[in-house]
Coordinates of C-alpha atoms in Angstrom, one line a residue:
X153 CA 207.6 30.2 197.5
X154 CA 209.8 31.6 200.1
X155 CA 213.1 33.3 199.2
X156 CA 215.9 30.9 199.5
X157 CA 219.6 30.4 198.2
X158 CA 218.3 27.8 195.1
X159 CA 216.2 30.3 193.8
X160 CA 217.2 31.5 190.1
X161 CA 217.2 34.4 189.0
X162 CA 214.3 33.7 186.3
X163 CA 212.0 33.0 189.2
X164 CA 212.7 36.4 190.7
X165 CA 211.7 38.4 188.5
X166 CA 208.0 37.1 189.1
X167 CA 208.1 36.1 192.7
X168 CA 204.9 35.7 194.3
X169 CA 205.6 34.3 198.3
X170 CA 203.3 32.5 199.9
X171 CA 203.2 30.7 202.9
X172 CA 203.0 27.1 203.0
X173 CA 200.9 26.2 206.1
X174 CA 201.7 23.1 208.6
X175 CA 205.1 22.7 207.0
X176 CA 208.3 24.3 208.1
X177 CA 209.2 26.3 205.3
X178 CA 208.9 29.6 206.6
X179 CA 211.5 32.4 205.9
X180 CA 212.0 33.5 209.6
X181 CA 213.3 36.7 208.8
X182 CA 215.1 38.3 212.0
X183 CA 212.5 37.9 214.6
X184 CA 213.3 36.0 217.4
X185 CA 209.6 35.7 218.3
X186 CA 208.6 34.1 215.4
X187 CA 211.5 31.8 215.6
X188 CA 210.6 30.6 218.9
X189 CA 207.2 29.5 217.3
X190 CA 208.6 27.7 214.0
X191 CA 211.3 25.8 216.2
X192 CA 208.5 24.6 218.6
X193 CA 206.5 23.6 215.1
X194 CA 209.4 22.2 213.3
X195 CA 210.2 19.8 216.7
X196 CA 206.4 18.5 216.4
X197 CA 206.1 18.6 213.0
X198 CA 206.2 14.3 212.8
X199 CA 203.7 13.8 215.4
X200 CA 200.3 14.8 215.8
X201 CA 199.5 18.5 215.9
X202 CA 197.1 19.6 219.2
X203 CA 195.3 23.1 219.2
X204 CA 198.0 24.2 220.8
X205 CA 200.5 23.7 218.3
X206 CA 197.7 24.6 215.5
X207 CA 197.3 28.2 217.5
X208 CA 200.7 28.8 217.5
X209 CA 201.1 28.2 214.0
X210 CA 198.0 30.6 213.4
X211 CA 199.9 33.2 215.3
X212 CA 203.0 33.2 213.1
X213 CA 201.0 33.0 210.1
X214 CA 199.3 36.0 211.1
X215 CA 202.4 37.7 212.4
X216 CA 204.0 37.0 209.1
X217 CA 201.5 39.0 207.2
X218 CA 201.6 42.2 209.3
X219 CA 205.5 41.9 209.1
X220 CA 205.3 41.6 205.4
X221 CA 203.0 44.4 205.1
X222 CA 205.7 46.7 207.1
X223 CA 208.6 45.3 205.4
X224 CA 207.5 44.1 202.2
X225 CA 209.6 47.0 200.2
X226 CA 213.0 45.9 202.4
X227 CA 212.3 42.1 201.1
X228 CA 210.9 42.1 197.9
X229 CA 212.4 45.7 196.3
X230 CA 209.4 48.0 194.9
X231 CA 206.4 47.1 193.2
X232 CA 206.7 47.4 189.1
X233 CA 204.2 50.0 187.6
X234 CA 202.2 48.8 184.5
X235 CA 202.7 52.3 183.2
X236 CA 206.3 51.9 183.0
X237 CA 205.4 48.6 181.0
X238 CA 203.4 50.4 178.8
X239 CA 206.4 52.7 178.4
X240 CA 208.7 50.4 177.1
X241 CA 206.2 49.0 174.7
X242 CA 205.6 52.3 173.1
X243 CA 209.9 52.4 173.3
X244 CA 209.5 49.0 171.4
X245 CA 207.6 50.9 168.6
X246 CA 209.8 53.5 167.9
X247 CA 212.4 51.5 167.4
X248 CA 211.0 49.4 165.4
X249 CA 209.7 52.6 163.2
X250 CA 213.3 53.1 162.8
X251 CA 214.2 49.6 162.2
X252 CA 211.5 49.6 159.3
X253 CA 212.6 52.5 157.2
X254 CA 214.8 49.8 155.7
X255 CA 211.6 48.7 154.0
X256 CA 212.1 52.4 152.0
X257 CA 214.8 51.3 150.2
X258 CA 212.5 50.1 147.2
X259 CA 211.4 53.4 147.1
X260 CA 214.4 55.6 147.6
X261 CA 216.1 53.7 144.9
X262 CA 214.8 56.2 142.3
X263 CA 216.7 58.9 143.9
X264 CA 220.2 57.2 144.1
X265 CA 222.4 58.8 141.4
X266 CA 222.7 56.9 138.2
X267 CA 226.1 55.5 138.3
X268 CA 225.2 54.4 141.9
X269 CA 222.5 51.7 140.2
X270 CA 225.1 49.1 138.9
X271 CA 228.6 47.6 140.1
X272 CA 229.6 48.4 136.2
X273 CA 230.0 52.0 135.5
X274 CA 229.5 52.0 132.0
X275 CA 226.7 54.2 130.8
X276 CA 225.5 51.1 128.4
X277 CA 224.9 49.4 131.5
X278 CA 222.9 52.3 133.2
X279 CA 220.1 51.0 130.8
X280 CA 219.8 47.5 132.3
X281 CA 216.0 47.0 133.8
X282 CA 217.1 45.3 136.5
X283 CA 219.4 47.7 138.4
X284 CA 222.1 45.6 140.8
X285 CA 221.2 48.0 143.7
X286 CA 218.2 46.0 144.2
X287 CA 220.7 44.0 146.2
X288 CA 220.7 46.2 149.1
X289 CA 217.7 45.1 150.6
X290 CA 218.4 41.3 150.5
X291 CA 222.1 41.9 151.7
X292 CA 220.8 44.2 154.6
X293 CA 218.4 41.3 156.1
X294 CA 221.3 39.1 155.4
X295 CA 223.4 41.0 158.1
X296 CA 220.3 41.4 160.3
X297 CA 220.3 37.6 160.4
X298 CA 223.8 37.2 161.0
X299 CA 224.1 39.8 164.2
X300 CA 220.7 38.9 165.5
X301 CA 221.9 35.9 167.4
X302 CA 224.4 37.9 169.1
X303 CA 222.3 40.5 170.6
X304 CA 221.5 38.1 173.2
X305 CA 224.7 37.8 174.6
X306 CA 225.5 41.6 174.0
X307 CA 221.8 42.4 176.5
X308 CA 223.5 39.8 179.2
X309 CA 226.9 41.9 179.2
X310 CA 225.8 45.4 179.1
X311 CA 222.4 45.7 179.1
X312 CA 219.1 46.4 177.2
X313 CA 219.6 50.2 177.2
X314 CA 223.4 50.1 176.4
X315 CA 222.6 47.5 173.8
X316 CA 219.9 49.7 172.0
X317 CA 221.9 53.1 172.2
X318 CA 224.7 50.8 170.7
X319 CA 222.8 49.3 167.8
X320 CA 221.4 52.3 167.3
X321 CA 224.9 54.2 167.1
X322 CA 226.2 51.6 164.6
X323 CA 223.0 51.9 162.4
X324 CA 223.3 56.0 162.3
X325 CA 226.9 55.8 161.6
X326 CA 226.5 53.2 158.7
X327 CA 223.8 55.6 156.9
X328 CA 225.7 58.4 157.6
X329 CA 228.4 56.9 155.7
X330 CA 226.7 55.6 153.0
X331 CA 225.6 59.1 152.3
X332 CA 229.6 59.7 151.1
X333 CA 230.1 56.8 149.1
X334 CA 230.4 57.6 145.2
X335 CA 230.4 54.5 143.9
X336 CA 227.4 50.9 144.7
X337 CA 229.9 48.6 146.2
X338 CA 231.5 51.2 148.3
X339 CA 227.4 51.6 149.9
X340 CA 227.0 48.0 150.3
X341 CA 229.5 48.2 152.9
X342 CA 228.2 51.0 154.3
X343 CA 224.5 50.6 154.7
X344 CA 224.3 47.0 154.4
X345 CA 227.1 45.9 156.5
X346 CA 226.6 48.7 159.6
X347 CA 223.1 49.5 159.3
X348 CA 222.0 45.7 159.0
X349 CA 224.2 45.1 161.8
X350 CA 223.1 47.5 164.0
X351 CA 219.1 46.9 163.4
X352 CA 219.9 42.9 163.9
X353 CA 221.6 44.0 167.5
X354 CA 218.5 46.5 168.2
X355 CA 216.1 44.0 166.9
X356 CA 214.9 41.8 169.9
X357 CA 215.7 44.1 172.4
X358 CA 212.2 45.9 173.3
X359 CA 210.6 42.1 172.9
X360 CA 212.9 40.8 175.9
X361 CA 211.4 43.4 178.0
X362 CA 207.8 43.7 177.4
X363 CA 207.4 40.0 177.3
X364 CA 208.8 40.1 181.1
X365 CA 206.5 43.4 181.9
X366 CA 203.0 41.2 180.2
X367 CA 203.9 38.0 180.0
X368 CA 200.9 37.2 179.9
X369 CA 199.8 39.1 176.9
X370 CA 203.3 38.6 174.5
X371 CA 201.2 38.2 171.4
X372 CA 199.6 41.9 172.3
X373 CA 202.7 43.6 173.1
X374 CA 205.1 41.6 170.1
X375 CA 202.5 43.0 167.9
X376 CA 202.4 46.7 168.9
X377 CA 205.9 47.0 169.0
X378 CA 206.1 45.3 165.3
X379 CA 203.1 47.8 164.4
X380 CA 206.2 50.4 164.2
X381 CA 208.0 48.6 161.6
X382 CA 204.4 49.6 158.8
X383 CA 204.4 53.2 160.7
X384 CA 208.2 53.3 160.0
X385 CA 208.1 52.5 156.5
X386 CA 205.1 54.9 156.1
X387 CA 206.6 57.9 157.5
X388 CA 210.3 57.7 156.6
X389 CA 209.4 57.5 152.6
X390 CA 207.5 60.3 153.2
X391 CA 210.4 62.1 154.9
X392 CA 212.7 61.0 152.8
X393 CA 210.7 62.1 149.3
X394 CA 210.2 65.4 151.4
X395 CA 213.9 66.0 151.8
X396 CA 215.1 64.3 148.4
X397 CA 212.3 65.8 145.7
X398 CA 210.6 68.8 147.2
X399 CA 209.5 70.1 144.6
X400 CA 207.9 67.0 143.1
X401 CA 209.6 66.6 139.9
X402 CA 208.3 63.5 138.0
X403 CA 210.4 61.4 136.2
X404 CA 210.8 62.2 132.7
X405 CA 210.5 60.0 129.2
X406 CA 213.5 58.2 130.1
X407 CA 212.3 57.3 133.6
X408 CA 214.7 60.1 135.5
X409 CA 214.2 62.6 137.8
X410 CA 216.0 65.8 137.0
X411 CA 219.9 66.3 138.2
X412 CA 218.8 68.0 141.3
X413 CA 216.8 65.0 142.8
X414 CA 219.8 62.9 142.7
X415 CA 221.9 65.9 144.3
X416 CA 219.6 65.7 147.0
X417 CA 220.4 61.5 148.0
X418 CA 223.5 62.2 150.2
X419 CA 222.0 65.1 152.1
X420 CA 218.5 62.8 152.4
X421 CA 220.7 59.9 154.3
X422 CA 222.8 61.9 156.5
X423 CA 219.0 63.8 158.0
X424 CA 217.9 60.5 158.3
X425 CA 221.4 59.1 160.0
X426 CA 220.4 62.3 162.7
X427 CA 216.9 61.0 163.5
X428 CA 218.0 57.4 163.5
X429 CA 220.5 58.3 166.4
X430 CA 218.0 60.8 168.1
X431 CA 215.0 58.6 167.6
X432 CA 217.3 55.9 169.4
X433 CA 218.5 57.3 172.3
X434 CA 214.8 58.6 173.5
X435 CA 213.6 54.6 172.4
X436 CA 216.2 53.3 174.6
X437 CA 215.0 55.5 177.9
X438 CA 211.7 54.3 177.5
X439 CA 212.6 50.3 177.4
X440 CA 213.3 49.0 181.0
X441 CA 213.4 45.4 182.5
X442 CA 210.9 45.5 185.1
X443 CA 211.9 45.2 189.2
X444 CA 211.0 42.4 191.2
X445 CA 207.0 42.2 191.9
X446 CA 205.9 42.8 195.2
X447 CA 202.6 40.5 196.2
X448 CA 200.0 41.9 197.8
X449 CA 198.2 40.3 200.9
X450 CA 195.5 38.6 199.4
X451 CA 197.8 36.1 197.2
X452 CA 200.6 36.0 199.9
X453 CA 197.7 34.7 202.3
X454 CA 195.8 32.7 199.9
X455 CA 198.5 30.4 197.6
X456 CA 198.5 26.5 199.5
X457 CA 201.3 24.3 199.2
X458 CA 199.9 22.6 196.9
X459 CA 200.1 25.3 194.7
X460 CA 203.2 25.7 195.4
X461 CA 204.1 22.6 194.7
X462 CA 202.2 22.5 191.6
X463 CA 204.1 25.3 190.5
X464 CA 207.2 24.3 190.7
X465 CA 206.7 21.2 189.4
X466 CA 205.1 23.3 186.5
X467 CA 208.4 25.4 186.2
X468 CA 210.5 22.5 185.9
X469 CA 208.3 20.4 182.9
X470 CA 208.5 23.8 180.8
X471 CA 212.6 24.3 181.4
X472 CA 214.0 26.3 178.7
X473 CA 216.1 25.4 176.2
X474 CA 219.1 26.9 174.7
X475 CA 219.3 28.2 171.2
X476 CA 221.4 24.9 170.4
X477 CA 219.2 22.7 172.3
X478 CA 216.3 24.1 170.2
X479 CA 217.8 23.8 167.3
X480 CA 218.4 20.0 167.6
X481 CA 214.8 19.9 168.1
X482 CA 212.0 18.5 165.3
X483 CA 209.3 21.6 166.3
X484 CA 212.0 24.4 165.8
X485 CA 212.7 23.1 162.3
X486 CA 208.8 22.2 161.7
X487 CA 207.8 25.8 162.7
X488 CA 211.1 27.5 160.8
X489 CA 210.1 25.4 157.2
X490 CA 206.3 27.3 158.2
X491 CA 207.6 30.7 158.5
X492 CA 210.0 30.5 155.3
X493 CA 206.7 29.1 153.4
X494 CA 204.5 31.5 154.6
X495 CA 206.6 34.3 154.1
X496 CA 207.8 33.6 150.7
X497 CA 204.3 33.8 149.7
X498 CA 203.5 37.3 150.9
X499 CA 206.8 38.5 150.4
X500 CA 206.8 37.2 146.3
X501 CA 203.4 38.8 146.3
X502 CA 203.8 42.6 147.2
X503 CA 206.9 42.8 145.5
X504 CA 205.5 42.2 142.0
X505 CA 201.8 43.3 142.4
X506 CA 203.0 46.8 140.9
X507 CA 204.5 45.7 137.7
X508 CA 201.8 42.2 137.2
X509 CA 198.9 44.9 138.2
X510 CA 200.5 47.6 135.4
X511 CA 201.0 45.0 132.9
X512 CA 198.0 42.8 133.0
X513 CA 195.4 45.7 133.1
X514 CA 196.1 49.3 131.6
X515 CA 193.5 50.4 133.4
X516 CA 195.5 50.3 136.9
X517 CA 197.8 53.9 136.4
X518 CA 200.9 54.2 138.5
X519 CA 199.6 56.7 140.9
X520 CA 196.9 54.0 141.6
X521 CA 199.6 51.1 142.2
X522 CA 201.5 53.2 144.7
X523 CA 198.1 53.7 146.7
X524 CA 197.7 50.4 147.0
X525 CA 201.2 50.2 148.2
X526 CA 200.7 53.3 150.8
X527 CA 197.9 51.9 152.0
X528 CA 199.1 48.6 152.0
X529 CA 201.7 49.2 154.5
X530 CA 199.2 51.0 156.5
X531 CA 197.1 47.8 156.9
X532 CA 200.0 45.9 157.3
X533 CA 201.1 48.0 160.4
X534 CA 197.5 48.3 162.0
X535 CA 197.0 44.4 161.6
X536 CA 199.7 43.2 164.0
X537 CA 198.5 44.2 167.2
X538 CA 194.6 42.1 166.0
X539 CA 197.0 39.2 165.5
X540 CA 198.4 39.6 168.5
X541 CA 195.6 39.8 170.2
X542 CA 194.4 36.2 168.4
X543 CA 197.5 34.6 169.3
X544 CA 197.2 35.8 172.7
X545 CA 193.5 34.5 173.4
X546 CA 193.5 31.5 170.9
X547 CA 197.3 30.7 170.9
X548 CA 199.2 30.5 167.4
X549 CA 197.6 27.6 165.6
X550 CA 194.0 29.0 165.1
X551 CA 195.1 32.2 163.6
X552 CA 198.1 31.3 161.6
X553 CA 195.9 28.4 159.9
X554 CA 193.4 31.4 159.2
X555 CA 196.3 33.6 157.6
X556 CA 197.6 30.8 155.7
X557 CA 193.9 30.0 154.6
X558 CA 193.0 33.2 153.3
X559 CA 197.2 33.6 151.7
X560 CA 196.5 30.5 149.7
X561 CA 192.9 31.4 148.4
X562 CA 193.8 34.8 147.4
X563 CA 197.1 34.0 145.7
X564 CA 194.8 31.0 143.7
X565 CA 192.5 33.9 142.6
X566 CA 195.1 36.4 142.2
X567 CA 195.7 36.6 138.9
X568 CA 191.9 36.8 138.1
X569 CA 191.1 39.8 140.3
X570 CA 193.5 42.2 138.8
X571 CA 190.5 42.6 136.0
X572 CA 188.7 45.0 138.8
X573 CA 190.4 47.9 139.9
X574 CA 188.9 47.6 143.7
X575 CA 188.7 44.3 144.5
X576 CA 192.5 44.1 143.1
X577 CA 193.3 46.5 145.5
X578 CA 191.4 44.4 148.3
X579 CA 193.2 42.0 147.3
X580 CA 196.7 43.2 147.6
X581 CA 196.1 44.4 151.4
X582 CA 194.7 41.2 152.5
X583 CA 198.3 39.7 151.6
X584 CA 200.1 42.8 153.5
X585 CA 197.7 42.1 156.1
X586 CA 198.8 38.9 156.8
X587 CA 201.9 39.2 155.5
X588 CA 202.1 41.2 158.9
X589 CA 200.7 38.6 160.8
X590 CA 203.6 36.5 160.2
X591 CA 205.9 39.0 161.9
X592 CA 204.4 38.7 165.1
X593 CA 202.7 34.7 165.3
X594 CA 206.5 33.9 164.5
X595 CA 208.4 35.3 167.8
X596 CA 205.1 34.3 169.8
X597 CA 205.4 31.0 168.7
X598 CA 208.9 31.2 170.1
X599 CA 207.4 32.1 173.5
X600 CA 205.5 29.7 173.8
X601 CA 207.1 26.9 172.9
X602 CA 210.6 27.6 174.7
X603 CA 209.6 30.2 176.9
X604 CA 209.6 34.2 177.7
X605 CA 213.9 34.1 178.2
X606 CA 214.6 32.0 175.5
X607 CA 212.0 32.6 173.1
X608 CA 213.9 36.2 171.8
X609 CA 216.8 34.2 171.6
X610 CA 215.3 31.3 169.8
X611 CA 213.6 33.8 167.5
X612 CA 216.9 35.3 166.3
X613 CA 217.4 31.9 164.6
X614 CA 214.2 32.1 163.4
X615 CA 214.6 35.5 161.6
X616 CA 216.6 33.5 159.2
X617 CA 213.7 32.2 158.0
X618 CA 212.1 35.2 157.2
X619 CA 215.3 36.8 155.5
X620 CA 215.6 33.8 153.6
X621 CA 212.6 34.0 152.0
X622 CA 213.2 37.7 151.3
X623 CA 216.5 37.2 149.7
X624 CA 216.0 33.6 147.5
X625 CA 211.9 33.9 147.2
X626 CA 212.3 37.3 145.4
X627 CA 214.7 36.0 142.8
X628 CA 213.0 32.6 142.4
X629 CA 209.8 35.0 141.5
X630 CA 211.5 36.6 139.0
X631 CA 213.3 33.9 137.3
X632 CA 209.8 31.8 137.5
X633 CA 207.4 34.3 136.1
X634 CA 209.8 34.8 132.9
X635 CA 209.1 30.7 131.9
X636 CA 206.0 30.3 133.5
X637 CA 204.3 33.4 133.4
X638 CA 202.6 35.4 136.7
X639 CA 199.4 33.1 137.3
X640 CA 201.3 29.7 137.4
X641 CA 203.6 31.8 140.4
X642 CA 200.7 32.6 141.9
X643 CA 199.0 28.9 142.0
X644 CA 202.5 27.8 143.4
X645 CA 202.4 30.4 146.2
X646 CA 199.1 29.6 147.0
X647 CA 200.6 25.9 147.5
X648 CA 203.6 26.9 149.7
X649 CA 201.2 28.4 151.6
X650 CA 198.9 25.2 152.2
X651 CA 202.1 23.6 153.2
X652 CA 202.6 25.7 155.5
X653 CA 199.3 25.6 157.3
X654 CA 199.8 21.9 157.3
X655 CA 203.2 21.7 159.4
X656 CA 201.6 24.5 161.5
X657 CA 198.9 21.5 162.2
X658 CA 201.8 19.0 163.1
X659 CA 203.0 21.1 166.1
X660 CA 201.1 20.3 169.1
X661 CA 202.6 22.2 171.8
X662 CA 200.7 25.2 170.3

């Protein structure tokens, strides 16, 4: 796999040479020597080859491997350290700690000042159970989803660092002015529009590179940079209850914290705006692309031609597709109708355990419930590297039929368990465990099936899926358990999860 002018640039970044013996193929470099020997080759490469002709070649061949071991660095650039690999991963995961504080929102709702919590600023309206600011989530993912394809094209023009320092940048500035809004619509614009923009440009970013630094190991990596999102969402609510309620008011009869915790929002978002920006910059250091990969002598001397061969004609059956070629495709749509199934299911599930849990058994106190939810998120964000691991040595198909599996027999039993205080709360963090799962099987799956360029790309569209069923699952939930009550929700989740195992099954490729 000589260097030549119709290599790409995808098959640089992993060159391995090797030479291909008895065929005239050899880059000559700029020794006249070894010229002299390939032309004699080349002029008696149709006719029978004497021992002369064989010793000569055997002297190039081994003059071409004490060459390359003096000028390797001058022809191949210098060798990529794993540590620097490892770096970027670990950049991956800070960023994505950052990028899942948005997860907090549910939480730092109860400190946003009352006439914040609806679009109408009546007081009569202030008494509403469902506040409208429980649109900011849904509308933040919505954004995500809609800037996420465009990262891709943004990393091509100025780069993975520039990209996240910019994304980053927009996401600090959109918090920060958030924090000086007085009114809910006026926030929306804010924090939805800039912050979800900015986390949908940052999104992908670490995934491009540590899928080119292991490319063999993407499910490993994908999953400890996703592991940042639960660590995120576990440290910034407690930051942000540290900054907003230090002294640990409780809410009163009414259900409201005293003046001076909602006093405290705007100063909470514009810290947090500070260690968004911070936390972003140092990310974006440690993220890299690696350099070209220098061989060493036993695989430049060892790899046949018919390797070689075998290789490329390996390179060319899995060609890439574009995000619009894949999207014309039956297996994108088969595996995005998986992931919206899937999701819904978990998603529906750990947004209403708290209130079914409270309601169905008086047992289960509110301190309780939000255990479940700390720790929840805890196995959530320790879970993703073990399925990436899975996908990694099994491929997706084994473990994401095992996650749906165990989704659809839980969410059958689910209404039964919340009887028994424990084994509710087993429960519960089963479906945040493989609620996580999903997060990291879906941008594998990518990988695999359209490759390590195109897969980040490919998973952009994808996202949609997963915001969909954030935004529409949530409210069907709602609306459903009002007519139908919690346990027939349930049964249909367990359902939509079946389903999804099954068009998981119909995709062959992985």
């Amino acid at each position: 796999n000589g260097i030549n002018s119709s290599d790409t640039k995808d098959d640089l970044i992993f060159w391995q040479p090797s030479i291909e013996r008895n065929h005239s193929t050899y880059d000559r470099g700029e020794d006249d020597s070894l010229n002299n020997i390939v032309s004699e080759i080349e002029l008696n490469s149709h006719s029978i080859m004497d021992e002369e002709i064989i010793e000569k070649e055997d002297l190039y061949y081994e003059q071409m491997l004490e060459k390359a071991s003096e000028n390797r660095d001058k022809i191949t650039g210098p060798r990529p350290v794993k540590w620097r690999g490892m770096l970027s991963v670990l950049g991956g995961t800070l960023s994505h700690a950052i990028l899942g504080s948005m997860y907090c929102w549910n939480h730092f709702i109860s400190y946003l000042p009352r006439n914040m919590l609806f679009f109408s600023l009546t007081p009569e309206s202030w008494q509403s159970s469902s506040p409208d600011a429980y649109v900011v989530l849904p509308m933040t993912m919505l954004f995500i989803c809609i800037t996420m394809p465009a990262a891709s094209i943004l990393y091509e023009k100025i780069g993975l660092r520039k990209s996240m320092v910019f994304g980053g940048f927009i996401m600090s500035t959109g918090v920060y002015f958030a924090s000086l809004t007085k009114s809910l619509e006026a926030f929306l614009c804010c924090y939805c529009i800039l912050f979800g923009s900015g986390v949908g440009l940052v999104y992908t970013a670490s995934i491009v590179a540590a899928w080119k630094w292991f490319p063999n190991r993407k499910g490993l990596v994908t999953g400890s940079i996703f592991f940042g999102v639960g660590l995120g969402n576990l440290v910034f609510n407690l930051v942000g209850t540290a900054i907003a309620n230090p002294n640990h008011y409780n809410v009163d009869k009414n259900g409201e914290f005293p003046e001076e915790v909602y006093d405290n929002f705007s100063h909470m978002l514009k810290v947090l705006s500070v260690i968004y920006m911070f936390s972003h910059i140092l990310s974006s250091l440690l993220v890299c692309n690696p350099c070209v990969e220098k061989p060493s002598l036993s695989t430049f001397a060892d790899r046949s031609l018919a390797t070689t061969k075998s290789n490329k004609k390996e390179n060319r059956k899995k060609k890439e597709l574009t995000v619009m070629e894949a999207l014309r495709t039956g297996t994108f749509w088969k595996l995005w109708f998986c992931i919206f199934l899937s999701v819904s299911a978990g998603m529906n599930t750990i947004s209403v355990y708290s209130t079914f849990g409270g309601s169905a058994n008086k047992k289960l106190t509110d301190s309780y419930l939000s255990s479940i939810g700390v720790f929840g998120n805890v196995v959530n964000g320790l879970g993703r590297p073990f399925w990436g691991i899975l996908q990694d040595r099994l491929g997706t198909k084994t473990p994401f039929v095992s996650l749906v599996l165990a989704q659809t027999i839980i969410m059958v039993f689910y209404s039964h368990l919340v009887s028994y205080r424990l084994v509710y709360a087993l429960a519960t963090h089963t479906v945040f465990f493989c609620l996580g799962g999903n997060f990291v099987l879906a941008p594998g799956a990518c990988g695999q099936l359209f490759g390590i360029i195109s897969g980040p790309k490919i998973f952009a569209a994808l996202w949609s899926a997963i915001a969909l069923a954030a935004i529409v699952g949530s409210s069907i939930n709602r609306v459903l358990s009002s007519f139908l009550g919690y346990t027939a929700v349930f049964d249909l989740m367990g359902i939509l999860s079946l389903v999804s195992g099954g068009l998981i099954m119909s995709i062959d490729e992985i």
